[in-house]
């Protein structure tokens, strides 16, 4: 997880995606840019709705956004990364991470989406399904 630039608590790397990339490619890119980790997307964990203070506009005055959350199998921890000067990564267990999440929807993603998938995977039935449909 990474620190928030605007307050207490920890976050997942997140952000928008470019027109020429898939949502999975965007997730992997954000992990590199914000947390300095590289790996393989192994499972789509779910879609989570949240309110963004920075994405309120005429099209969506409520600032509602939808995050596609993925499990990433980290294969490399980078010594330097694009947002290193403003982001600190922290390695935690799932319960520790959930207790330190800044947002409820991220806690839910950890405690339901990730934990459910990891339990199935550890019993040999989780697979690597990345289809967000």
mmCIF file of N, CA and C in Angstrom:
data_model
loop_
_atom_site.group_PDB
_atom_site.id
_atom_site.type_symbol
_atom_site.label_atom_id
_atom_site.label_comp_id
_atom_site.label_asym_id
_atom_site.label_seq_id
_atom_site.Cartn_x
_atom_site.Cartn_y
_atom_site.Cartn_z
ATOM 1 N N UNK A 1 0.856 -1.166 0.000
ATOM 2 C CA UNK A 1 0.000 0.000 0.000
ATOM 3 C C UNK A 1 0.902 1.229 0.000
ATOM 4 N N UNK A 2 0.302 2.371 -0.289
ATOM 5 C CA UNK A 2 1.063 3.619 -0.340
ATOM 6 C C UNK A 2 0.394 4.664 0.541
ATOM 7 N N UNK A 3 1.184 5.668 0.929
ATOM 8 C CA UNK A 3 0.625 6.755 1.720
ATOM 9 C C UNK A 3 -0.233 7.663 0.849
ATOM 10 N N UNK A 4 -1.169 8.337 1.492
ATOM 11 C CA UNK A 4 -1.985 9.347 0.823
ATOM 12 C C UNK A 4 -1.218 10.656 0.822
ATOM 13 N N UNK A 5 -1.342 11.414 -0.257
ATOM 14 C CA UNK A 5 -0.695 12.718 -0.322
ATOM 15 C C UNK A 5 -1.525 13.789 0.370
ATOM 16 N N UNK A 6 -2.771 13.481 0.716
ATOM 17 C CA UNK A 6 -3.662 14.521 1.224
ATOM 18 C C UNK A 6 -4.265 14.227 2.595
ATOM 19 N N UNK A 7 -3.726 13.264 3.319
ATOM 20 C CA UNK A 7 -4.280 12.990 4.633
ATOM 21 C C UNK A 7 -3.811 11.664 5.182
ATOM 22 N N UNK A 8 -4.366 11.272 6.320
ATOM 23 C CA UNK A 8 -3.933 10.031 6.969
ATOM 24 C C UNK A 8 -4.457 8.791 6.252
ATOM 25 N N UNK A 9 -3.892 7.665 6.594
ATOM 26 C CA UNK A 9 -4.336 6.397 6.050
ATOM 27 C C UNK A 9 -3.585 6.000 4.797
ATOM 28 N N UNK A 10 -3.710 4.744 4.440
ATOM 29 C CA UNK A 10 -3.015 4.187 3.278
ATOM 30 C C UNK A 10 -3.997 3.892 2.154
ATOM 31 N N UNK A 11 -3.459 3.823 0.938
ATOM 32 C CA UNK A 11 -4.253 3.621 -0.273
ATOM 33 C C UNK A 11 -3.643 2.537 -1.144
ATOM 34 N N UNK A 12 -4.448 2.058 -2.090
ATOM 35 C CA UNK A 12 -3.926 1.265 -3.198
ATOM 36 C C UNK A 12 -3.436 2.243 -4.257
ATOM 37 N N UNK A 13 -2.434 1.868 -5.039
ATOM 38 C CA UNK A 13 -2.134 2.687 -6.224
ATOM 39 C C UNK A 13 -3.380 2.712 -7.107
ATOM 40 N N UNK A 14 -3.740 3.894 -7.592
ATOM 41 C CA UNK A 14 -4.934 3.986 -8.439
ATOM 42 C C UNK A 14 -4.831 5.214 -9.330
ATOM 43 N N UNK A 15 -5.628 5.214 -10.362
ATOM 44 C CA UNK A 15 -5.655 6.346 -11.275
ATOM 45 C C UNK A 15 -6.444 5.987 -12.512
ATOM 46 N N UNK A 16 -6.510 6.915 -13.434
ATOM 47 C CA UNK A 16 -7.233 6.690 -14.679
ATOM 48 C C UNK A 16 -6.401 5.909 -15.676
ATOM 49 N N UNK A 17 -7.023 5.593 -16.804
ATOM 50 C CA UNK A 17 -6.256 4.908 -17.828
ATOM 51 C C UNK A 17 -6.294 5.688 -19.125
ATOM 52 N N UNK A 18 -5.260 5.496 -19.897
ATOM 53 C CA UNK A 18 -5.107 6.186 -21.179
ATOM 54 C C UNK A 18 -5.959 5.492 -22.239
ATOM 55 N N UNK A 19 -6.259 6.209 -23.316
ATOM 56 C CA UNK A 19 -7.085 5.645 -24.388
ATOM 57 C C UNK A 19 -6.464 4.428 -25.053
ATOM 58 N N UNK A 20 -5.137 4.324 -25.022
ATOM 59 C CA UNK A 20 -4.459 3.233 -25.725
ATOM 60 C C UNK A 20 -4.082 2.065 -24.809
ATOM 61 N N UNK A 21 -4.672 1.991 -23.602
ATOM 62 C CA UNK A 21 -4.338 0.882 -22.706
ATOM 63 C C UNK A 21 -5.601 0.274 -22.115
ATOM 64 N N UNK A 22 -5.485 -0.976 -21.713
ATOM 65 C CA UNK A 22 -6.594 -1.652 -21.047
ATOM 66 C C UNK A 22 -6.591 -1.245 -19.574
ATOM 67 N N UNK A 23 -7.667 -1.557 -18.881
ATOM 68 C CA UNK A 23 -7.735 -1.246 -17.457
ATOM 69 C C UNK A 23 -6.668 -2.041 -16.690
ATOM 70 N N UNK A 24 -6.362 -3.268 -17.144
ATOM 71 C CA UNK A 24 -5.304 -4.060 -16.506
ATOM 72 C C UNK A 24 -3.937 -3.413 -16.706
ATOM 73 N N UNK A 25 -3.683 -2.927 -17.919
ATOM 74 C CA UNK A 25 -2.414 -2.236 -18.188
ATOM 75 C C UNK A 25 -2.302 -0.972 -17.346
ATOM 76 N N UNK A 26 -3.413 -0.259 -17.174
ATOM 77 C CA UNK A 26 -3.410 0.948 -16.343
ATOM 78 C C UNK A 26 -3.097 0.606 -14.888
ATOM 79 N N UNK A 27 -3.684 -0.477 -14.389
ATOM 80 C CA UNK A 27 -3.428 -0.891 -13.007
ATOM 81 C C UNK A 27 -1.951 -1.224 -12.806
ATOM 82 N N UNK A 28 -1.372 -1.951 -13.745
ATOM 83 C CA UNK A 28 0.052 -2.299 -13.651
ATOM 84 C C UNK A 28 0.919 -1.042 -13.736
ATOM 85 N N UNK A 29 0.549 -0.102 -14.607
ATOM 86 C CA UNK A 29 1.305 1.151 -14.733
ATOM 87 C C UNK A 29 1.230 1.973 -13.451
ATOM 88 N N UNK A 30 0.039 2.082 -12.864
ATOM 89 C CA UNK A 30 -0.118 2.839 -11.628
ATOM 90 C C UNK A 30 0.694 2.215 -10.490
ATOM 91 N N UNK A 31 0.779 0.888 -10.449
ATOM 92 C CA UNK A 31 1.587 0.219 -9.421
ATOM 93 C C UNK A 31 3.062 0.608 -9.557
ATOM 94 N N UNK A 32 3.538 0.710 -10.784
ATOM 95 C CA UNK A 32 4.928 1.136 -11.014
ATOM 96 C C UNK A 32 5.093 2.600 -10.636
ATOM 97 N N UNK A 33 4.212 3.468 -11.148
ATOM 98 C CA UNK A 33 4.350 4.909 -10.932
ATOM 99 C C UNK A 33 4.209 5.313 -9.466
ATOM 100 N N UNK A 34 3.217 4.754 -8.772
ATOM 101 C CA UNK A 34 2.917 5.208 -7.420
ATOM 102 C C UNK A 34 3.604 4.389 -6.331
ATOM 103 N N UNK A 35 3.779 3.081 -6.540
ATOM 104 C CA UNK A 35 4.336 2.226 -5.487
ATOM 105 C C UNK A 35 5.715 1.669 -5.819
ATOM 106 N N UNK A 36 6.140 1.798 -7.063
ATOM 107 C CA UNK A 36 7.455 1.280 -7.425
ATOM 108 C C UNK A 36 7.545 -0.231 -7.388
ATOM 109 N N UNK A 37 6.463 -0.893 -7.799
ATOM 110 C CA UNK A 37 6.467 -2.355 -7.876
ATOM 111 C C UNK A 37 6.018 -2.791 -9.260
ATOM 112 N N UNK A 38 6.599 -3.876 -9.725
ATOM 113 C CA UNK A 38 6.269 -4.437 -11.035
ATOM 114 C C UNK A 38 5.885 -5.897 -10.823
ATOM 115 N N UNK A 39 4.882 -6.333 -11.570
ATOM 116 C CA UNK A 39 4.463 -7.727 -11.431
ATOM 117 C C UNK A 39 3.391 -8.088 -12.435
ATOM 118 N N UNK A 40 2.686 -9.167 -12.141
ATOM 119 C CA UNK A 40 1.632 -9.676 -13.019
ATOM 120 C C UNK A 40 0.270 -9.495 -12.360
ATOM 121 N N UNK A 41 -0.672 -8.956 -13.125
ATOM 122 C CA UNK A 41 -2.061 -8.912 -12.668
ATOM 123 C C UNK A 41 -2.550 -10.358 -12.677
ATOM 124 N N UNK A 42 -3.030 -10.839 -11.522
ATOM 125 C CA UNK A 42 -3.438 -12.241 -11.456
ATOM 126 C C UNK A 42 -4.930 -12.454 -11.285
ATOM 127 N N UNK A 43 -5.647 -11.408 -10.842
ATOM 128 C CA UNK A 43 -7.077 -11.625 -10.652
ATOM 129 C C UNK A 43 -7.822 -10.300 -10.535
ATOM 130 N N UNK A 44 -8.967 -10.232 -11.200
ATOM 131 C CA UNK A 44 -9.881 -9.101 -11.050
ATOM 132 C C UNK A 44 -10.669 -9.317 -9.758
ATOM 133 N N UNK A 45 -10.599 -8.349 -8.832
ATOM 134 C CA UNK A 45 -11.239 -8.502 -7.526
ATOM 135 C C UNK A 45 -12.629 -7.890 -7.444
ATOM 136 N N UNK A 46 -12.924 -6.934 -8.325
ATOM 137 C CA UNK A 46 -14.255 -6.346 -8.309
ATOM 138 C C UNK A 46 -14.243 -4.883 -8.688
ATOM 139 N N UNK A 47 -15.458 -4.350 -8.855
ATOM 140 C CA UNK A 47 -15.655 -2.929 -9.127
ATOM 141 C C UNK A 47 -16.170 -2.274 -7.854
ATOM 142 N N UNK A 48 -15.599 -1.125 -7.515
ATOM 143 C CA UNK A 48 -15.958 -0.419 -6.289
ATOM 144 C C UNK A 48 -16.233 1.045 -6.624
ATOM 145 N N UNK A 49 -17.388 1.546 -6.192
ATOM 146 C CA UNK A 49 -17.767 2.936 -6.440
ATOM 147 C C UNK A 49 -17.299 3.798 -5.273
ATOM 148 N N UNK A 50 -16.846 5.005 -5.606
ATOM 149 C CA UNK A 50 -16.415 5.941 -4.568
ATOM 150 C C UNK A 50 -16.599 7.363 -5.056
ATOM 151 N N UNK A 51 -16.608 8.300 -4.125
ATOM 152 C CA UNK A 51 -16.770 9.715 -4.443
ATOM 153 C C UNK A 51 -15.400 10.375 -4.454
ATOM 154 N N UNK A 52 -15.108 11.092 -5.531
ATOM 155 C CA UNK A 52 -13.827 11.774 -5.687
ATOM 156 C C UNK A 52 -14.022 13.280 -5.583
ATOM 157 N N UNK A 53 -13.225 13.921 -4.760
ATOM 158 C CA UNK A 53 -13.281 15.384 -4.655
ATOM 159 C C UNK A 53 -12.650 16.039 -5.877
ATOM 160 N N UNK A 54 -11.712 15.353 -6.520
ATOM 161 C CA UNK A 54 -10.978 15.952 -7.642
ATOM 162 C C UNK A 54 -11.630 15.678 -8.995
ATOM 163 N N UNK A 55 -12.648 14.819 -9.064
ATOM 164 C CA UNK A 55 -13.278 14.505 -10.343
ATOM 165 C C UNK A 55 -14.724 14.974 -10.421
ATOM 166 N N UNK A 56 -15.046 16.069 -9.746
ATOM 167 C CA UNK A 56 -16.374 16.655 -9.854
ATOM 168 C C UNK A 56 -16.363 17.627 -11.029
ATOM 169 N N UNK A 57 -17.308 17.461 -11.959
ATOM 170 C CA UNK A 57 -17.399 18.357 -13.106
ATOM 171 C C UNK A 57 -18.847 18.437 -13.569
ATOM 172 N N UNK A 58 -19.069 19.125 -14.672
ATOM 173 C CA UNK A 58 -20.430 19.305 -15.180
ATOM 174 C C UNK A 58 -21.092 17.980 -15.534
ATOM 175 N N UNK A 59 -20.307 17.014 -16.006
ATOM 176 C CA UNK A 59 -20.850 15.702 -16.381
ATOM 177 C C UNK A 59 -21.204 14.867 -15.158
ATOM 178 N N UNK A 60 -20.473 15.090 -14.068
ATOM 179 C CA UNK A 60 -20.695 14.302 -12.856
ATOM 180 C C UNK A 60 -20.434 15.179 -11.632
ATOM 181 N N UNK A 61 -21.401 16.044 -11.287
ATOM 182 C CA UNK A 61 -21.179 16.964 -10.172
ATOM 183 C C UNK A 61 -20.997 16.258 -8.825
ATOM 184 N N UNK A 62 -21.471 15.019 -8.711
ATOM 185 C CA UNK A 62 -21.303 14.264 -7.471
ATOM 186 C C UNK A 62 -19.883 13.728 -7.334
ATOM 187 N N UNK A 63 -19.138 13.687 -8.435
ATOM 188 C CA UNK A 63 -17.773 13.172 -8.402
ATOM 189 C C UNK A 63 -17.690 11.671 -8.221
ATOM 190 N N UNK A 64 -18.713 10.953 -8.659
ATOM 191 C CA UNK A 64 -18.694 9.494 -8.488
ATOM 192 C C UNK A 64 -17.736 8.839 -9.491
ATOM 193 N N UNK A 65 -16.958 7.909 -8.982
ATOM 194 C CA UNK A 65 -15.999 7.165 -9.799
ATOM 195 C C UNK A 65 -16.173 5.682 -9.522
ATOM 196 N N UNK A 66 -15.644 4.877 -10.416
ATOM 197 C CA UNK A 66 -15.669 3.423 -10.249
ATOM 198 C C UNK A 66 -14.252 2.913 -10.420
ATOM 199 N N UNK A 67 -13.791 2.158 -9.442
ATOM 200 C CA UNK A 67 -12.450 1.578 -9.491
ATOM 201 C C UNK A 67 -12.552 0.093 -9.797
ATOM 202 N N UNK A 68 -11.744 -0.346 -10.752
ATOM 203 C CA UNK A 68 -11.563 -1.775 -11.013
ATOM 204 C C UNK A 68 -10.335 -2.180 -10.214
ATOM 205 N N UNK A 69 -10.497 -3.139 -9.296
ATOM 206 C CA UNK A 69 -9.414 -3.525 -8.391
ATOM 207 C C UNK A 69 -8.891 -4.901 -8.796
ATOM 208 N N UNK A 70 -7.565 -5.014 -8.830
ATOM 209 C CA UNK A 70 -6.895 -6.249 -9.242
ATOM 210 C C UNK A 70 -5.879 -6.683 -8.198
ATOM 211 N N UNK A 71 -5.666 -7.988 -8.106
ATOM 212 C CA UNK A 71 -4.552 -8.525 -7.316
ATOM 213 C C UNK A 71 -3.333 -8.540 -8.224
ATOM 214 N N UNK A 72 -2.217 -8.056 -7.705
ATOM 215 C CA UNK A 72 -0.956 -8.010 -8.444
ATOM 216 C C UNK A 72 0.051 -8.913 -7.751
ATOM 217 N N UNK A 73 0.600 -9.869 -8.487
ATOM 218 C CA UNK A 73 1.689 -10.696 -7.965
ATOM 219 C C UNK A 73 2.982 -9.917 -8.189
ATOM 220 N N UNK A 74 3.504 -9.327 -7.121
ATOM 221 C CA UNK A 74 4.699 -8.478 -7.226
ATOM 222 C C UNK A 74 5.913 -9.355 -7.461
ATOM 223 N N UNK A 75 6.637 -9.027 -8.533
ATOM 224 C CA UNK A 75 7.847 -9.773 -8.883
ATOM 225 C C UNK A 75 9.106 -8.931 -8.727
ATOM 226 N N UNK A 76 8.927 -7.605 -8.663
ATOM 227 C CA UNK A 76 10.086 -6.721 -8.565
ATOM 228 C C UNK A 76 9.727 -5.474 -7.771
ATOM 229 N N UNK A 77 10.567 -5.143 -6.821
ATOM 230 C CA UNK A 77 10.447 -3.922 -6.034
ATOM 231 C C UNK A 77 11.512 -2.962 -6.566
ATOM 232 N N UNK A 78 11.088 -1.858 -7.161
ATOM 233 C CA UNK A 78 12.021 -0.937 -7.800
ATOM 234 C C UNK A 78 12.731 -0.060 -6.771
ATOM 235 N N UNK A 79 14.012 0.216 -7.013
ATOM 236 C CA UNK A 79 14.784 1.086 -6.126
ATOM 237 C C UNK A 79 14.372 2.541 -6.298
ATOM 238 N N UNK A 80 13.938 2.900 -7.492
ATOM 239 C CA UNK A 80 13.419 4.252 -7.738
ATOM 240 C C UNK A 80 12.218 4.138 -8.661
ATOM 241 N N UNK A 81 11.275 5.092 -8.508
ATOM 242 C CA UNK A 81 10.059 5.083 -9.310
ATOM 243 C C UNK A 81 9.552 6.512 -9.441
ATOM 244 N N UNK A 82 8.649 6.758 -10.389
ATOM 245 C CA UNK A 82 8.238 8.133 -10.705
ATOM 246 C C UNK A 82 7.739 8.965 -9.519
ATOM 247 N N UNK A 83 6.951 8.396 -8.616
ATOM 248 C CA UNK A 83 6.375 9.181 -7.521
ATOM 249 C C UNK A 83 7.077 8.932 -6.186
ATOM 250 N N UNK A 84 8.295 8.491 -6.251
ATOM 251 C CA UNK A 84 9.064 8.150 -5.059
ATOM 252 C C UNK A 84 9.198 9.330 -4.085
ATOM 253 N N UNK A 85 9.270 10.535 -4.607
ATOM 254 C CA UNK A 85 9.453 11.696 -3.732
ATOM 255 C C UNK A 85 8.200 12.034 -2.922
ATOM 256 N N UNK A 86 7.032 11.543 -3.357
ATOM 257 C CA UNK A 86 5.784 11.855 -2.649
ATOM 258 C C UNK A 86 5.049 10.626 -2.136
ATOM 259 N N UNK A 87 5.518 9.437 -2.483
ATOM 260 C CA UNK A 87 4.837 8.195 -2.084
ATOM 261 C C UNK A 87 5.803 7.275 -1.348
ATOM 262 N N UNK A 88 5.311 6.684 -0.281
ATOM 263 C CA UNK A 88 6.070 5.673 0.447
ATOM 264 C C UNK A 88 5.263 4.385 0.396
ATOM 265 N N UNK A 89 5.899 3.292 0.012
ATOM 266 C CA UNK A 89 5.183 2.009 -0.007
ATOM 267 C C UNK A 89 5.383 1.316 1.338
ATOM 268 N N UNK A 90 4.362 0.554 1.717
ATOM 269 C CA UNK A 90 4.365 -0.161 2.985
ATOM 270 C C UNK A 90 3.830 -1.567 2.743
ATOM 271 N N UNK A 91 4.561 -2.571 3.231
ATOM 272 C CA UNK A 91 4.135 -3.964 3.107
ATOM 273 C C UNK A 91 3.437 -4.373 4.399
ATOM 274 N N UNK A 92 2.218 -4.914 4.272
ATOM 275 C CA UNK A 92 1.394 -5.267 5.420
ATOM 276 C C UNK A 92 0.666 -6.579 5.165
ATOM 277 N N UNK A 93 0.226 -7.215 6.243
ATOM 278 C CA UNK A 93 -0.688 -8.343 6.090
ATOM 279 C C UNK A 93 -2.053 -7.780 5.682
ATOM 280 N N UNK A 94 -2.959 -8.627 5.220
ATOM 281 C CA UNK A 94 -4.293 -8.161 4.827
ATOM 282 C C UNK A 94 -5.019 -7.515 6.013
ATOM 283 N N UNK A 95 -5.045 -8.127 7.208
ATOM 284 C CA UNK A 95 -5.729 -7.459 8.323
ATOM 285 C C UNK A 95 -5.089 -6.110 8.693
ATOM 286 N N UNK A 96 -3.766 -6.028 8.676
ATOM 287 C CA UNK A 96 -3.096 -4.757 8.966
ATOM 288 C C UNK A 96 -3.462 -3.707 7.916
ATOM 289 N N UNK A 97 -3.427 -4.115 6.654
ATOM 290 C CA UNK A 97 -3.746 -3.191 5.570
ATOM 291 C C UNK A 97 -5.182 -2.689 5.694
ATOM 292 N N UNK A 98 -6.116 -3.592 5.979
ATOM 293 C CA UNK A 98 -7.523 -3.198 6.107
ATOM 294 C C UNK A 98 -7.702 -2.198 7.245
ATOM 295 N N UNK A 99 -6.993 -2.391 8.336
ATOM 296 C CA UNK A 99 -7.147 -1.486 9.478
ATOM 297 C C UNK A 99 -6.543 -0.110 9.213
ATOM 298 N N UNK A 100 -5.630 -0.024 8.239
ATOM 299 C CA UNK A 100 -4.975 1.253 7.951
ATOM 300 C C UNK A 100 -5.461 1.912 6.663
ATOM 301 N N UNK A 101 -6.427 1.290 5.959
ATOM 302 C CA UNK A 101 -6.982 1.868 4.727
ATOM 303 C C UNK A 101 -7.651 3.199 5.027
ATOM 304 N N UNK A 102 -7.442 4.135 4.147
ATOM 305 C CA UNK A 102 -8.078 5.446 4.306
ATOM 306 C C UNK A 102 -9.575 5.378 4.003
ATOM 307 N N UNK A 103 -9.959 4.526 3.055
ATOM 308 C CA UNK A 103 -11.339 4.504 2.592
ATOM 309 C C UNK A 103 -11.999 3.155 2.832
ATOM 310 N N UNK A 104 -13.289 3.198 3.151
ATOM 311 C CA UNK A 104 -14.070 1.991 3.400
ATOM 312 C C UNK A 104 -14.099 1.067 2.182
ATOM 313 N N UNK A 105 -14.210 1.624 0.969
ATOM 314 C CA UNK A 105 -14.294 0.771 -0.224
ATOM 315 C C UNK A 105 -13.004 -0.014 -0.432
ATOM 316 N N UNK A 106 -11.875 0.536 -0.012
ATOM 317 C CA UNK A 106 -10.608 -0.202 -0.118
ATOM 318 C C UNK A 106 -10.549 -1.317 0.928
ATOM 319 N N UNK A 107 -11.083 -1.052 2.116
ATOM 320 C CA UNK A 107 -11.166 -2.109 3.133
ATOM 321 C C UNK A 107 -12.009 -3.264 2.616
ATOM 322 N N UNK A 108 -13.142 -2.920 1.994
ATOM 323 C CA UNK A 108 -14.041 -3.941 1.441
ATOM 324 C C UNK A 108 -13.339 -4.757 0.353
ATOM 325 N N UNK A 109 -12.582 -4.073 -0.516
ATOM 326 C CA UNK A 109 -11.857 -4.782 -1.572
ATOM 327 C C UNK A 109 -10.862 -5.777 -0.979
ATOM 328 N N UNK A 110 -10.200 -5.392 0.100
ATOM 329 C CA UNK A 110 -9.257 -6.292 0.751
ATOM 330 C C UNK A 110 -9.962 -7.442 1.456
ATOM 331 N N UNK A 111 -10.959 -7.114 2.246
ATOM 332 C CA UNK A 111 -11.579 -8.114 3.108
ATOM 333 C C UNK A 111 -12.548 -9.028 2.379
ATOM 334 N N UNK A 112 -13.088 -8.588 1.254
ATOM 335 C CA UNK A 112 -13.977 -9.469 0.492
ATOM 336 C C UNK A 112 -13.282 -9.924 -0.781
ATOM 337 N N UNK A 113 -13.062 -8.996 -1.704
ATOM 338 C CA UNK A 113 -12.482 -9.368 -2.996
ATOM 339 C C UNK A 113 -11.163 -10.124 -2.883
ATOM 340 N N UNK A 114 -10.177 -9.547 -2.226
ATOM 341 C CA UNK A 114 -8.867 -10.187 -2.155
ATOM 342 C C UNK A 114 -8.894 -11.431 -1.274
ATOM 343 N N UNK A 115 -9.461 -11.315 -0.087
ATOM 344 C CA UNK A 115 -9.454 -12.457 0.834
ATOM 345 C C UNK A 115 -10.202 -13.656 0.265
ATOM 346 N N UNK A 116 -11.361 -13.408 -0.367
ATOM 347 C CA UNK A 116 -12.116 -14.514 -0.977
ATOM 348 C C UNK A 116 -11.300 -15.184 -2.073
ATOM 349 N N UNK A 117 -10.698 -14.364 -2.957
ATOM 350 C CA UNK A 117 -9.887 -14.934 -4.034
ATOM 351 C C UNK A 117 -8.694 -15.688 -3.464
ATOM 352 N N UNK A 118 -7.988 -15.104 -2.495
ATOM 353 C CA UNK A 118 -6.793 -15.737 -1.939
ATOM 354 C C UNK A 118 -7.130 -17.054 -1.261
ATOM 355 N N UNK A 119 -8.256 -17.118 -0.550
ATOM 356 C CA UNK A 119 -8.672 -18.372 0.077
ATOM 357 C C UNK A 119 -8.891 -19.459 -0.974
ATOM 358 N N UNK A 120 -9.577 -19.118 -2.084
ATOM 359 C CA UNK A 120 -9.793 -20.088 -3.162
ATOM 360 C C UNK A 120 -8.470 -20.477 -3.806
ATOM 361 N N UNK A 121 -7.617 -19.490 -4.059
ATOM 362 C CA UNK A 121 -6.320 -19.741 -4.699
ATOM 363 C C UNK A 121 -5.461 -20.658 -3.834
ATOM 364 N N UNK A 122 -5.431 -20.427 -2.534
ATOM 365 C CA UNK A 122 -4.584 -21.225 -1.645
ATOM 366 C C UNK A 122 -5.077 -22.666 -1.539
ATOM 367 N N UNK A 123 -6.359 -22.891 -1.868
ATOM 368 C CA UNK A 123 -6.900 -24.254 -1.896
ATOM 369 C C UNK A 123 -6.817 -24.860 -3.297
ATOM 370 N N UNK A 124 -6.187 -24.125 -4.219
ATOM 371 C CA UNK A 124 -5.984 -24.642 -5.568
ATOM 372 C C UNK A 124 -7.092 -24.324 -6.543
ATOM 373 N N UNK A 125 -8.020 -23.427 -6.195
ATOM 374 C CA UNK A 125 -9.128 -23.163 -7.097
ATOM 375 C C UNK A 125 -9.307 -21.718 -7.499
ATOM 376 N N UNK A 126 -8.332 -20.853 -7.222
ATOM 377 C CA UNK A 126 -8.506 -19.427 -7.489
ATOM 378 C C UNK A 126 -8.242 -19.013 -8.898
ATOM 379 N N UNK A 127 -7.316 -19.660 -9.562
ATOM 380 C CA UNK A 127 -7.005 -19.306 -10.948
ATOM 381 C C UNK A 127 -6.450 -17.911 -11.092
ATOM 382 N N UNK A 128 -6.384 -17.481 -12.347
ATOM 383 C CA UNK A 128 -5.898 -16.142 -12.655
ATOM 384 C C UNK A 128 -6.879 -15.471 -13.607
ATOM 385 N N UNK A 129 -8.071 -15.221 -13.119
ATOM 386 C CA UNK A 129 -9.118 -14.618 -13.929
ATOM 387 C C UNK A 129 -9.037 -13.098 -13.860
ATOM 388 N N UNK A 130 -8.731 -12.460 -14.966
ATOM 389 C CA UNK A 130 -8.634 -10.995 -14.993
ATOM 390 C C UNK A 130 -9.757 -10.352 -15.773
ATOM 391 N N UNK A 131 -10.831 -11.049 -16.019
ATOM 392 C CA UNK A 131 -11.945 -10.498 -16.783
ATOM 393 C C UNK A 131 -12.857 -9.691 -15.876
ATOM 394 N N UNK A 132 -12.900 -8.326 -16.039
ATOM 395 C CA UNK A 132 -13.743 -7.510 -15.169
ATOM 396 C C UNK A 132 -15.222 -7.502 -15.531
ATOM 397 N N UNK A 133 -15.624 -8.297 -16.482
ATOM 398 C CA UNK A 133 -17.038 -8.291 -16.898
ATOM 399 C C UNK A 133 -17.915 -8.949 -15.850
#
